[in-house]
Amino acid sequence: MHTTDGRVAVLGDALIDEIRTDEGSTDHVGGAGLNVAVGLSRLGVPTTLLASIGDDADGGSIRAFLAEHDVELVATINPFGTGRAVSLRVAGEPSYVFTDAAVARGLDFSAEQLSVLEAAPLVAVSSYPFDDAALTDRLLRVVGTDPVRLVVDPNPRPGFLPGGAAQIADFVAGFERVAASTLLVKVGDDDAELVAGRSLADWQETLLASGTGGVLATRGSAGASLVLAGSADGATDTAAGTALTRGISSADGEVVDTMGAGDATFASIVASLLAERREPGSVEWSGALDRAMDVAAATVRAPGALLRLPR
């Protein structure tokens, strides 16, 4: 049974990353939604993950990993089993092939999941099937807009969109419809190229015009920017429409694995937003973006996607 202690709800995928190299294959618990949920917990934020997993050994591995990191799981049981993402690494960058179970990552919005969503001060979404109009409608209906609680990273992957241009168009339409009812969205330069067919700057402008409260735009080795459309609950040090930009943070050690950088950045920003919801006026966005870049820099200096805290 889940607890109702103001835990952040994270909706997204939880799966097994099967990493293949010339030396062999290893399995790791992963998924964008899971990475964000665990990252929030490591940042001291009580978190519940809503995700689709199988009633199988891989699902058991996911449950054990989440319990180890003090993340509550309220699962939808996937009839196809637990999803897998087969990852091939080239110069540290992952490319993925997803199993059918991973693609079928929708939620059933059970009574227990609805209870979690009703109590959550923030609802963070990462890697949701926005191409499914019914699931997109359900998300908007159950989370609502009074107050606005959604924070979204669409996190599209080619393997999640096997239907080509038509499915990609559905995904963009669904995401942009949800974005109009969010506190903040995170998009990356690779996301813009894959699904929006435009530059990241152009997509950022479109999203701000649609009604989202802000856009966090990540640009890989070029850092990130944050633009706010307005002052959420009056709590910001940044004038509406002003872009804060940050390069990547320096840190000791070599970059080992970029796999978790985006999820770590997103989790850190969500944690800053939660502080504002608890203590109005407490978000100092310049510092929040600095912290997010520091967390990302620490994360990429260790293998895997687990959020790492700066020293």
PDB file of C-alpha atoms in Angstrom:
ATOM      1  CA  MET A   1       0.000   0.000   0.000  1.00  0.00           C
ATOM      2  CA  HIS A   2       1.343   3.392  -0.929  1.00  0.00           C
ATOM      3  CA  THR A   3       1.854   6.281   1.444  1.00  0.00           C
ATOM      4  CA  THR A   4       0.321   9.733   0.998  1.00  0.00           C
ATOM      5  CA  ASP A   5       2.994  11.956   2.528  1.00  0.00           C
ATOM      6  CA  GLY A   6       3.267  14.515  -0.247  1.00  0.00           C
ATOM      7  CA  ARG A   7       5.493  12.338  -2.386  1.00  0.00           C
ATOM      8  CA  VAL A   8       6.313  13.480  -5.898  1.00  0.00           C
ATOM      9  CA  ALA A   9       4.733  11.163  -8.496  1.00  0.00           C
ATOM     10  CA  VAL A  10       6.910  10.165 -11.448  1.00  0.00           C
ATOM     11  CA  LEU A  11       5.297   8.619 -14.533  1.00  0.00           C
ATOM     12  CA  GLY A  12       7.542   6.914 -17.030  1.00  0.00           C
ATOM     13  CA  ASP A  13       9.310   3.785 -18.143  1.00  0.00           C
ATOM     14  CA  ALA A  14      11.112   1.218 -16.016  1.00  0.00           C
ATOM     15  CA  LEU A  15      13.023  -1.483 -17.855  1.00  0.00           C
ATOM     16  CA  ILE A  16      16.208  -3.480 -18.108  1.00  0.00           C
ATOM     17  CA  ASP A  17      19.096  -1.942 -20.030  1.00  0.00           C
ATOM     18  CA  GLU A  18      20.945  -4.766 -21.735  1.00  0.00           C
ATOM     19  CA  ILE A  19      24.339  -3.270 -22.549  1.00  0.00           C
ATOM     20  CA  ARG A  20      26.292  -5.090 -25.214  1.00  0.00           C
ATOM     21  CA  THR A  21      29.971  -4.496 -25.845  1.00  0.00           C
ATOM     22  CA  ASP A  22      32.773  -6.434 -27.474  1.00  0.00           C
ATOM     23  CA  GLU A  23      33.436  -7.966 -24.070  1.00  0.00           C
ATOM     24  CA  GLY A  24      29.910  -9.325 -23.636  1.00  0.00           C
ATOM     25  CA  SER A  25      26.500  -8.314 -22.293  1.00  0.00           C
ATOM     26  CA  THR A  26      25.421  -6.977 -18.898  1.00  0.00           C
ATOM     27  CA  ASP A  27      21.973  -6.126 -17.494  1.00  0.00           C
ATOM     28  CA  HIS A  28      21.194  -2.969 -15.529  1.00  0.00           C
ATOM     29  CA  VAL A  29      17.948  -1.609 -14.125  1.00  0.00           C
ATOM     30  CA  GLY A  30      17.019   1.536 -16.055  1.00  0.00           C
ATOM     31  CA  GLY A  31      14.431   3.544 -17.931  1.00  0.00           C
ATOM     32  CA  ALA A  32      14.044   7.314 -18.022  1.00  0.00           C
ATOM     33  CA  GLY A  33      11.147   7.417 -15.581  1.00  0.00           C
ATOM     34  CA  LEU A  34      12.954   5.149 -13.144  1.00  0.00           C
ATOM     35  CA  ASN A  35      16.166   7.182 -13.441  1.00  0.00           C
ATOM     36  CA  VAL A  36      14.289  10.381 -12.602  1.00  0.00           C
ATOM     37  CA  ALA A  37      12.481   8.790  -9.653  1.00  0.00           C
ATOM     38  CA  VAL A  38      15.695   7.364  -8.193  1.00  0.00           C
ATOM     39  CA  GLY A  39      17.484  10.638  -8.866  1.00  0.00           C
ATOM     40  CA  LEU A  40      14.847  12.572  -6.932  1.00  0.00           C
ATOM     41  CA  SER A  41      15.148  10.158  -4.028  1.00  0.00           C
ATOM     42  CA  ARG A  42      18.933  10.593  -4.016  1.00  0.00           C
ATOM     43  CA  LEU A  43      18.314  14.349  -3.865  1.00  0.00           C
ATOM     44  CA  GLY A  44      16.209  13.836  -0.738  1.00  0.00           C
ATOM     45  CA  VAL A  45      12.757  14.019  -2.364  1.00  0.00           C
ATOM     46  CA  PRO A  46      10.204  11.346  -1.335  1.00  0.00           C
ATOM     47  CA  THR A  47       9.082   9.786  -4.613  1.00  0.00           C
ATOM     48  CA  THR A  48       6.592   7.280  -5.993  1.00  0.00           C
ATOM     49  CA  LEU A  49       7.083   5.801  -9.467  1.00  0.00           C
ATOM     50  CA  LEU A  50       4.140   4.804 -11.653  1.00  0.00           C
ATOM     51  CA  ALA A  51       5.432   2.464 -14.357  1.00  0.00           C
ATOM     52  CA  SER A  52       4.610  -0.640 -16.373  1.00  0.00           C
ATOM     53  CA  ILE A  53       6.613  -3.773 -15.552  1.00  0.00           C
ATOM     54  CA  GLY A  54       6.103  -7.501 -15.928  1.00  0.00           C
ATOM     55  CA  ASP A  55       5.349 -10.074 -13.273  1.00  0.00           C
ATOM     56  CA  ASP A  56       8.686 -11.731 -13.971  1.00  0.00           C
ATOM     57  CA  ALA A  57      12.322 -11.898 -12.845  1.00  0.00           C
ATOM     58  CA  ASP A  58      13.220  -8.608 -14.550  1.00  0.00           C
ATOM     59  CA  GLY A  59      10.281  -6.957 -12.822  1.00  0.00           C
ATOM     60  CA  GLY A  60      11.579  -8.352  -9.544  1.00  0.00           C
ATOM     61  CA  SER A  61      14.980  -6.789 -10.227  1.00  0.00           C
ATOM     62  CA  ILE A  62      13.311  -3.422 -10.785  1.00  0.00           C
ATOM     63  CA  ARG A  63      11.300  -3.703  -7.574  1.00  0.00           C
ATOM     64  CA  ALA A  64      14.420  -4.573  -5.568  1.00  0.00           C
ATOM     65  CA  PHE A  65      16.425  -1.696  -7.082  1.00  0.00           C
ATOM     66  CA  LEU A  66      13.685   0.820  -6.323  1.00  0.00           C
ATOM     67  CA  ALA A  67      13.350  -0.455  -2.758  1.00  0.00           C
ATOM     68  CA  GLU A  68      17.130  -0.108  -2.325  1.00  0.00           C
ATOM     69  CA  HIS A  69      16.847   3.547  -3.309  1.00  0.00           C
ATOM     70  CA  ASP A  70      13.730   4.209  -1.226  1.00  0.00           C
ATOM     71  CA  VAL A  71      11.430   4.767  -4.214  1.00  0.00           C
ATOM     72  CA  GLU A  72       7.877   3.507  -3.893  1.00  0.00           C
ATOM     73  CA  LEU A  73       6.498   1.671  -6.942  1.00  0.00           C
ATOM     74  CA  VAL A  74       2.834   1.480  -7.913  1.00  0.00           C
ATOM     75  CA  ALA A  75       2.982  -0.679 -10.999  1.00  0.00           C
ATOM     76  CA  THR A  76       0.832  -1.495 -13.983  1.00  0.00           C
ATOM     77  CA  ILE A  77       1.462  -5.156 -14.801  1.00  0.00           C
ATOM     78  CA  ASN A  78       2.530  -5.428 -18.433  1.00  0.00           C
ATOM     79  CA  PRO A  79       1.096  -8.548 -20.128  1.00  0.00           C
ATOM     80  CA  PHE A  80       4.163  -8.633 -22.425  1.00  0.00           C
ATOM     81  CA  GLY A  81       6.532  -8.775 -19.445  1.00  0.00           C
ATOM     82  CA  THR A  82       9.194  -6.306 -18.388  1.00  0.00           C
ATOM     83  CA  GLY A  83      10.627  -4.194 -21.169  1.00  0.00           C
ATOM     84  CA  ARG A  84      14.230  -4.316 -22.288  1.00  0.00           C
ATOM     85  CA  ALA A  85      16.391  -1.781 -24.086  1.00  0.00           C
ATOM     86  CA  VAL A  86      19.326  -3.352 -25.869  1.00  0.00           C
ATOM     87  CA  SER A  87      22.067  -0.724 -25.790  1.00  0.00           C
ATOM     88  CA  LEU A  88      25.060  -0.514 -28.074  1.00  0.00           C
ATOM     89  CA  ARG A  89      27.730   1.995 -27.059  1.00  0.00           C
ATOM     90  CA  VAL A  90      29.735   4.037 -29.548  1.00  0.00           C
ATOM     91  CA  ALA A  91      32.274   6.394 -27.920  1.00  0.00           C
ATOM     92  CA  GLY A  92      30.217   6.298 -24.720  1.00  0.00           C
ATOM     93  CA  GLU A  93      26.955   7.305 -26.435  1.00  0.00           C
ATOM     94  CA  PRO A  94      24.092   4.771 -26.263  1.00  0.00           C
ATOM     95  CA  SER A  95      21.816   3.668 -29.089  1.00  0.00           C
ATOM     96  CA  TYR A  96      18.824   1.477 -28.308  1.00  0.00           C
ATOM     97  CA  VAL A  97      16.604  -1.272 -29.639  1.00  0.00           C
ATOM     98  CA  PHE A  98      13.447  -1.697 -27.547  1.00  0.00           C
ATOM     99  CA  THR A  99      11.453  -4.882 -27.044  1.00  0.00           C
ATOM    100  CA  ASP A 100       7.677  -4.934 -27.624  1.00  0.00           C
ATOM    101  CA  ALA A 101       7.172  -4.933 -23.848  1.00  0.00           C
ATOM    102  CA  ALA A 102       9.207  -1.729 -23.541  1.00  0.00           C
ATOM    103  CA  VAL A 103       7.170   0.011 -26.237  1.00  0.00           C
ATOM    104  CA  ALA A 104       3.913  -1.044 -24.504  1.00  0.00           C
ATOM    105  CA  ARG A 105       4.676   1.141 -21.482  1.00  0.00           C
ATOM    106  CA  GLY A 106       1.233   2.660 -20.875  1.00  0.00           C
ATOM    107  CA  LEU A 107      -0.409   2.834 -17.452  1.00  0.00           C
ATOM    108  CA  ASP A 108      -3.788   1.444 -16.407  1.00  0.00           C
ATOM    109  CA  PHE A 109      -4.429   4.334 -13.945  1.00  0.00           C
ATOM    110  CA  SER A 110      -5.620   1.968 -11.247  1.00  0.00           C
ATOM    111  CA  ALA A 111      -7.357   3.256  -8.133  1.00  0.00           C
ATOM    112  CA  GLU A 112      -4.036   3.115  -6.278  1.00  0.00           C
ATOM    113  CA  GLN A 113      -2.267   5.083  -9.003  1.00  0.00           C
ATOM    114  CA  LEU A 114      -5.056   7.671  -9.040  1.00  0.00           C
ATOM    115  CA  SER A 115      -4.672   8.049  -5.275  1.00  0.00           C
ATOM    116  CA  VAL A 116      -0.940   8.690  -5.699  1.00  0.00           C
ATOM    117  CA  LEU A 117      -1.583  11.314  -8.369  1.00  0.00           C
ATOM    118  CA  GLU A 118      -4.264  13.048  -6.331  1.00  0.00           C
ATOM    119  CA  ALA A 119      -1.909  13.490  -3.365  1.00  0.00           C
ATOM    120  CA  ALA A 120       1.246  14.466  -5.288  1.00  0.00           C
ATOM    121  CA  PRO A 121       2.413  18.106  -5.037  1.00  0.00           C
ATOM    122  CA  LEU A 122       4.213  17.632  -8.375  1.00  0.00           C
ATOM    123  CA  VAL A 123       3.808  15.093 -11.177  1.00  0.00           C
ATOM    124  CA  ALA A 124       6.969  14.534 -13.221  1.00  0.00           C
ATOM    125  CA  VAL A 125       6.601  12.713 -16.530  1.00  0.00           C
ATOM    126  CA  SER A 126       9.507  11.222 -18.463  1.00  0.00           C
ATOM    127  CA  SER A 127       9.139   8.936 -21.490  1.00  0.00           C
ATOM    128  CA  TYR A 128       5.351   8.721 -21.781  1.00  0.00           C
ATOM    129  CA  PRO A 129       3.497   7.406 -24.886  1.00  0.00           C
ATOM    130  CA  PHE A 130       2.190  10.784 -26.028  1.00  0.00           C
ATOM    131  CA  ASP A 131       1.428   9.246 -29.451  1.00  0.00           C
ATOM    132  CA  ASP A 132      -1.451   7.390 -27.766  1.00  0.00           C
ATOM    133  CA  ALA A 133      -4.254   9.978 -27.732  1.00  0.00           C
ATOM    134  CA  ALA A 134      -6.331   8.068 -25.187  1.00  0.00           C
ATOM    135  CA  LEU A 135      -3.443   7.832 -22.702  1.00  0.00           C
ATOM    136  CA  THR A 136      -2.597  11.497 -23.264  1.00  0.00           C
ATOM    137  CA  ASP A 137      -6.209  12.479 -22.595  1.00  0.00           C
ATOM    138  CA  ARG A 138      -6.219  10.343 -19.461  1.00  0.00           C
ATOM    139  CA  LEU A 139      -3.045  11.944 -18.149  1.00  0.00           C
ATOM    140  CA  LEU A 140      -4.453  15.442 -18.580  1.00  0.00           C
ATOM    141  CA  ARG A 141      -7.770  14.472 -17.041  1.00  0.00           C
ATOM    142  CA  VAL A 142      -6.415  12.788 -13.920  1.00  0.00           C
ATOM    143  CA  VAL A 143      -3.687  15.351 -13.153  1.00  0.00           C
ATOM    144  CA  GLY A 144      -5.813  18.398 -13.969  1.00  0.00           C
ATOM    145  CA  THR A 145      -4.734  22.022 -14.165  1.00  0.00           C
ATOM    146  CA  ASP A 146      -5.793  23.478 -10.800  1.00  0.00           C
ATOM    147  CA  PRO A 147      -3.151  23.702  -9.540  1.00  0.00           C
ATOM    148  CA  VAL A 148      -0.731  23.172 -12.411  1.00  0.00           C
ATOM    149  CA  ARG A 149       1.496  20.308 -11.233  1.00  0.00           C
ATOM    150  CA  LEU A 150       2.972  18.749 -14.372  1.00  0.00           C
ATOM    151  CA  VAL A 151       6.666  18.810 -15.264  1.00  0.00           C
ATOM    152  CA  VAL A 152       7.441  16.909 -18.463  1.00  0.00           C
ATOM    153  CA  ASP A 153      10.426  15.503 -20.336  1.00  0.00           C
ATOM    154  CA  PRO A 154       9.044  13.856 -23.502  1.00  0.00           C
ATOM    155  CA  ASN A 155      12.243  11.814 -23.844  1.00  0.00           C
ATOM    156  CA  PRO A 156      11.412  10.412 -27.305  1.00  0.00           C
ATOM    157  CA  ARG A 157      13.481   7.546 -28.679  1.00  0.00           C
ATOM    158  CA  PRO A 158      13.397   6.190 -32.235  1.00  0.00           C
ATOM    159  CA  GLY A 159      12.715   2.707 -30.893  1.00  0.00           C
ATOM    160  CA  PHE A 160       9.558   3.944 -29.164  1.00  0.00           C
ATOM    161  CA  LEU A 161       8.249   5.361 -32.450  1.00  0.00           C
ATOM    162  CA  PRO A 162       8.472   2.491 -34.957  1.00  0.00           C
ATOM    163  CA  GLY A 163       5.508   3.806 -36.964  1.00  0.00           C
ATOM    164  CA  GLY A 164       7.588   6.500 -38.638  1.00  0.00           C
ATOM    165  CA  ALA A 165       6.380   9.981 -39.580  1.00  0.00           C
ATOM    166  CA  ALA A 166       2.708   9.451 -38.713  1.00  0.00           C
ATOM    167  CA  GLN A 167       3.472   8.159 -35.218  1.00  0.00           C
ATOM    168  CA  ILE A 168       6.041  10.895 -34.651  1.00  0.00           C
ATOM    169  CA  ALA A 169       3.453  13.523 -35.628  1.00  0.00           C
ATOM    170  CA  ASP A 170       0.990  12.001 -33.135  1.00  0.00           C
ATOM    171  CA  PHE A 171       3.686  12.030 -30.439  1.00  0.00           C
ATOM    172  CA  VAL A 172       4.509  15.708 -31.010  1.00  0.00           C
ATOM    173  CA  ALA A 173       0.826  16.677 -31.038  1.00  0.00           C
ATOM    174  CA  GLY A 174       0.180  14.819 -27.789  1.00  0.00           C
ATOM    175  CA  PHE A 175       3.241  16.220 -26.060  1.00  0.00           C
ATOM    176  CA  GLU A 176       2.561  19.799 -27.142  1.00  0.00           C
ATOM    177  CA  ARG A 177      -1.033  19.499 -25.922  1.00  0.00           C
ATOM    178  CA  VAL A 178       0.240  18.411 -22.506  1.00  0.00           C
ATOM    179  CA  ALA A 179       3.009  21.043 -22.533  1.00  0.00           C
ATOM    180  CA  ALA A 180       0.368  23.785 -22.562  1.00  0.00           C
ATOM    181  CA  SER A 181      -0.625  22.667 -19.035  1.00  0.00           C
ATOM    182  CA  THR A 182       2.809  22.336 -17.448  1.00  0.00           C
ATOM    183  CA  LEU A 183       4.952  24.250 -15.012  1.00  0.00           C
ATOM    184  CA  LEU A 184       8.008  23.362 -17.083  1.00  0.00           C
ATOM    185  CA  VAL A 185       9.122  21.098 -19.912  1.00  0.00           C
ATOM    186  CA  LYS A 186      12.586  19.778 -20.691  1.00  0.00           C
ATOM    187  CA  VAL A 187      13.598  19.254 -24.312  1.00  0.00           C
ATOM    188  CA  GLY A 188      16.926  18.398 -25.873  1.00  0.00           C
ATOM    189  CA  ASP A 189      18.584  19.186 -29.164  1.00  0.00           C
ATOM    190  CA  ASP A 190      18.336  15.512 -30.121  1.00  0.00           C
ATOM    191  CA  ASP A 191      14.598  15.552 -29.260  1.00  0.00           C
ATOM    192  CA  ALA A 192      14.017  18.547 -31.530  1.00  0.00           C
ATOM    193  CA  GLU A 193      15.823  16.885 -34.407  1.00  0.00           C
ATOM    194  CA  LEU A 194      14.029  13.557 -33.964  1.00  0.00           C
ATOM    195  CA  VAL A 195      10.413  14.548 -33.462  1.00  0.00           C
ATOM    196  CA  ALA A 196       9.915  18.255 -34.042  1.00  0.00           C
ATOM    197  CA  GLY A 197      11.745  18.609 -37.338  1.00  0.00           C
ATOM    198  CA  ARG A 198      13.031  22.026 -36.314  1.00  0.00           C
ATOM    199  CA  SER A 199      15.808  23.656 -34.359  1.00  0.00           C
ATOM    200  CA  LEU A 200      15.741  23.498 -30.577  1.00  0.00           C
ATOM    201  CA  ALA A 201      15.383  27.304 -30.416  1.00  0.00           C
ATOM    202  CA  ASP A 202      12.333  27.237 -32.693  1.00  0.00           C
ATOM    203  CA  TRP A 203      10.687  24.448 -30.720  1.00  0.00           C
ATOM    204  CA  GLN A 204      11.384  26.286 -27.483  1.00  0.00           C
ATOM    205  CA  GLU A 205       9.555  29.350 -28.806  1.00  0.00           C
ATOM    206  CA  THR A 206       6.590  27.223 -29.927  1.00  0.00           C
ATOM    207  CA  LEU A 207       6.291  25.586 -26.523  1.00  0.00           C
ATOM    208  CA  LEU A 208       6.452  28.908 -24.670  1.00  0.00           C
ATOM    209  CA  ALA A 209       3.799  30.351 -26.961  1.00  0.00           C
ATOM    210  CA  SER A 210       1.547  27.351 -26.305  1.00  0.00           C
ATOM    211  CA  GLY A 211       1.302  28.137 -22.599  1.00  0.00           C
ATOM    212  CA  THR A 212       3.978  26.128 -20.812  1.00  0.00           C
ATOM    213  CA  GLY A 213       5.436  27.843 -17.775  1.00  0.00           C
ATOM    214  CA  GLY A 214       9.028  27.384 -18.865  1.00  0.00           C
ATOM    215  CA  VAL A 215      11.396  25.418 -21.071  1.00  0.00           C
ATOM    216  CA  LEU A 216      14.616  23.779 -19.975  1.00  0.00           C
ATOM    217  CA  ALA A 217      16.604  23.168 -23.171  1.00  0.00           C
ATOM    218  CA  THR A 218      19.596  20.830 -22.973  1.00  0.00           C
ATOM    219  CA  ARG A 219      22.314  20.884 -25.599  1.00  0.00           C
ATOM    220  CA  GLY A 220      24.700  18.114 -24.628  1.00  0.00           C
ATOM    221  CA  SER A 221      28.277  19.349 -24.404  1.00  0.00           C
ATOM    222  CA  ALA A 222      27.037  22.912 -25.052  1.00  0.00           C
ATOM    223  CA  GLY A 223      25.198  23.031 -21.717  1.00  0.00           C
ATOM    224  CA  ALA A 224      21.616  24.125 -21.135  1.00  0.00           C
ATOM    225  CA  SER A 225      19.267  27.098 -21.021  1.00  0.00           C
ATOM    226  CA  LEU A 226      16.143  27.886 -19.042  1.00  0.00           C
ATOM    227  CA  VAL A 227      13.460  30.291 -20.238  1.00  0.00           C
ATOM    228  CA  LEU A 228      10.397  31.088 -18.126  1.00  0.00           C
ATOM    229  CA  ALA A 229       7.178  32.253 -19.757  1.00  0.00           C
ATOM    230  CA  GLY A 230       6.031  33.820 -16.518  1.00  0.00           C
ATOM    231  CA  SER A 231       6.652  33.880 -12.832  1.00  0.00           C
ATOM    232  CA  ALA A 232       5.206  30.673 -11.396  1.00  0.00           C
ATOM    233  CA  ASP A 233       3.438  31.589  -8.150  1.00  0.00           C
ATOM    234  CA  GLY A 234       5.593  34.741  -8.098  1.00  0.00           C
ATOM    235  CA  ALA A 235       8.626  32.642  -7.306  1.00  0.00           C
ATOM    236  CA  THR A 236      11.444  33.440  -9.675  1.00  0.00           C
ATOM    237  CA  ASP A 237      14.470  35.645  -9.938  1.00  0.00           C
ATOM    238  CA  THR A 238      14.229  35.631 -13.726  1.00  0.00           C
ATOM    239  CA  ALA A 239      12.056  37.963 -15.772  1.00  0.00           C
ATOM    240  CA  ALA A 240       9.602  36.297 -18.116  1.00  0.00           C
ATOM    241  CA  GLY A 241      11.190  35.502 -21.447  1.00  0.00           C
ATOM    242  CA  THR A 242      14.739  35.919 -20.143  1.00  0.00           C
ATOM    243  CA  ALA A 243      17.043  32.990 -20.910  1.00  0.00           C
ATOM    244  CA  LEU A 244      19.479  31.705 -18.333  1.00  0.00           C
ATOM    245  CA  THR A 245      22.291  29.777 -19.989  1.00  0.00           C
ATOM    246  CA  ARG A 246      24.951  27.530 -18.492  1.00  0.00           C
ATOM    247  CA  GLY A 247      27.809  25.592 -19.981  1.00  0.00           C
ATOM    248  CA  ILE A 248      28.634  22.153 -18.694  1.00  0.00           C
ATOM    249  CA  SER A 249      30.146  22.178 -15.221  1.00  0.00           C
ATOM    250  CA  SER A 250      33.733  21.180 -14.630  1.00  0.00           C
ATOM    251  CA  ALA A 251      34.438  18.277 -12.288  1.00  0.00           C
ATOM    252  CA  ASP A 252      37.262  15.945 -11.359  1.00  0.00           C
ATOM    253  CA  GLY A 253      37.772  12.892 -13.534  1.00  0.00           C
ATOM    254  CA  GLU A 254      37.010  11.953 -17.106  1.00  0.00           C
ATOM    255  CA  VAL A 255      33.563  11.687 -18.682  1.00  0.00           C
ATOM    256  CA  VAL A 256      32.758   7.974 -18.576  1.00  0.00           C
ATOM    257  CA  ASP A 257      29.113   7.642 -19.608  1.00  0.00           C
ATOM    258  CA  THR A 258      26.631  10.305 -20.768  1.00  0.00           C
ATOM    259  CA  MET A 259      23.652   7.972 -20.366  1.00  0.00           C
ATOM    260  CA  GLY A 260      22.128   9.610 -17.285  1.00  0.00           C
ATOM    261  CA  ALA A 261      22.957  13.280 -17.867  1.00  0.00           C
ATOM    262  CA  GLY A 262      19.542  14.394 -19.103  1.00  0.00           C
ATOM    263  CA  ASP A 263      17.609  12.483 -16.450  1.00  0.00           C
ATOM    264  CA  ALA A 264      19.884  13.843 -13.704  1.00  0.00           C
ATOM    265  CA  THR A 265      19.421  17.405 -14.966  1.00  0.00           C
ATOM    266  CA  PHE A 266      15.647  16.962 -15.052  1.00  0.00           C
ATOM    267  CA  ALA A 267      15.519  15.441 -11.562  1.00  0.00           C
ATOM    268  CA  SER A 268      17.547  18.300 -10.121  1.00  0.00           C
ATOM    269  CA  ILE A 269      15.251  20.926 -11.669  1.00  0.00           C
ATOM    270  CA  VAL A 270      12.148  19.067 -10.410  1.00  0.00           C
ATOM    271  CA  ALA A 271      13.647  19.067  -6.905  1.00  0.00           C
ATOM    272  CA  SER A 272      14.109  22.841  -7.122  1.00  0.00           C
ATOM    273  CA  LEU A 273      10.508  23.273  -8.272  1.00  0.00           C
ATOM    274  CA  LEU A 274       9.272  21.188  -5.346  1.00  0.00           C
ATOM    275  CA  ALA A 275      11.116  23.461  -2.922  1.00  0.00           C
ATOM    276  CA  GLU A 276       9.135  26.382  -4.368  1.00  0.00           C
ATOM    277  CA  ARG A 277       5.860  24.485  -3.928  1.00  0.00           C
ATOM    278  CA  ARG A 278       6.690  23.832  -0.272  1.00  0.00           C
ATOM    279  CA  GLU A 279       8.134  27.270   0.464  1.00  0.00           C
ATOM    280  CA  PRO A 280       6.762  29.900  -1.957  1.00  0.00           C
ATOM    281  CA  GLY A 281       9.418  32.234  -3.237  1.00  0.00           C
ATOM    282  CA  SER A 282      12.338  29.900  -2.596  1.00  0.00           C
ATOM    283  CA  VAL A 283      13.357  29.105  -6.182  1.00  0.00           C
ATOM    284  CA  GLU A 284      16.370  31.080  -7.275  1.00  0.00           C
ATOM    285  CA  TRP A 285      16.562  29.849 -10.842  1.00  0.00           C
ATOM    286  CA  SER A 286      20.139  30.831 -11.520  1.00  0.00           C
ATOM    287  CA  GLY A 287      21.267  28.664  -8.626  1.00  0.00           C
ATOM    288  CA  ALA A 288      18.860  25.880  -9.614  1.00  0.00           C
ATOM    289  CA  LEU A 289      20.373  25.667 -13.087  1.00  0.00           C
ATOM    290  CA  ASP A 290      23.888  25.732 -11.626  1.00  0.00           C
ATOM    291  CA  ARG A 291      23.002  22.819  -9.348  1.00  0.00           C
ATOM    292  CA  ALA A 292      21.478  20.858 -12.210  1.00  0.00           C
ATOM    293  CA  MET A 293      24.630  21.259 -14.291  1.00  0.00           C
ATOM    294  CA  ASP A 294      26.795  20.227 -11.328  1.00  0.00           C
ATOM    295  CA  VAL A 295      24.679  17.102 -10.784  1.00  0.00           C
ATOM    296  CA  ALA A 296      24.884  16.204 -14.467  1.00  0.00           C
ATOM    297  CA  ALA A 297      28.665  16.650 -14.446  1.00  0.00           C
ATOM    298  CA  ALA A 298      29.014  14.291 -11.488  1.00  0.00           C
ATOM    299  CA  THR A 299      26.663  11.750 -13.061  1.00  0.00           C
ATOM    300  CA  VAL A 300      28.571  11.416 -16.336  1.00  0.00           C
ATOM    301  CA  ARG A 301      31.786  10.650 -14.460  1.00  0.00           C
ATOM    302  CA  ALA A 302      30.530   7.254 -13.367  1.00  0.00           C
ATOM    303  CA  PRO A 303      29.217   4.338 -15.448  1.00  0.00           C
ATOM    304  CA  GLY A 304      25.458   3.897 -15.744  1.00  0.00           C
ATOM    305  CA  ALA A 305      22.565   6.322 -15.350  1.00  0.00           C
ATOM    306  CA  LEU A 306      22.424   6.615 -11.539  1.00  0.00           C
ATOM    307  CA  LEU A 307      22.330  10.264 -10.439  1.00  0.00           C
ATOM    308  CA  ARG A 308      25.526  11.198  -8.651  1.00  0.00           C
ATOM    309  CA  LEU A 309      25.869  14.044  -6.177  1.00  0.00           C
ATOM    310  CA  PRO A 310      28.632  16.605  -6.682  1.00  0.00           C
ATOM    311  CA  ARG A 311      31.440  16.488  -4.193  1.00  0.00           C
TER     312      ARG A 311
END
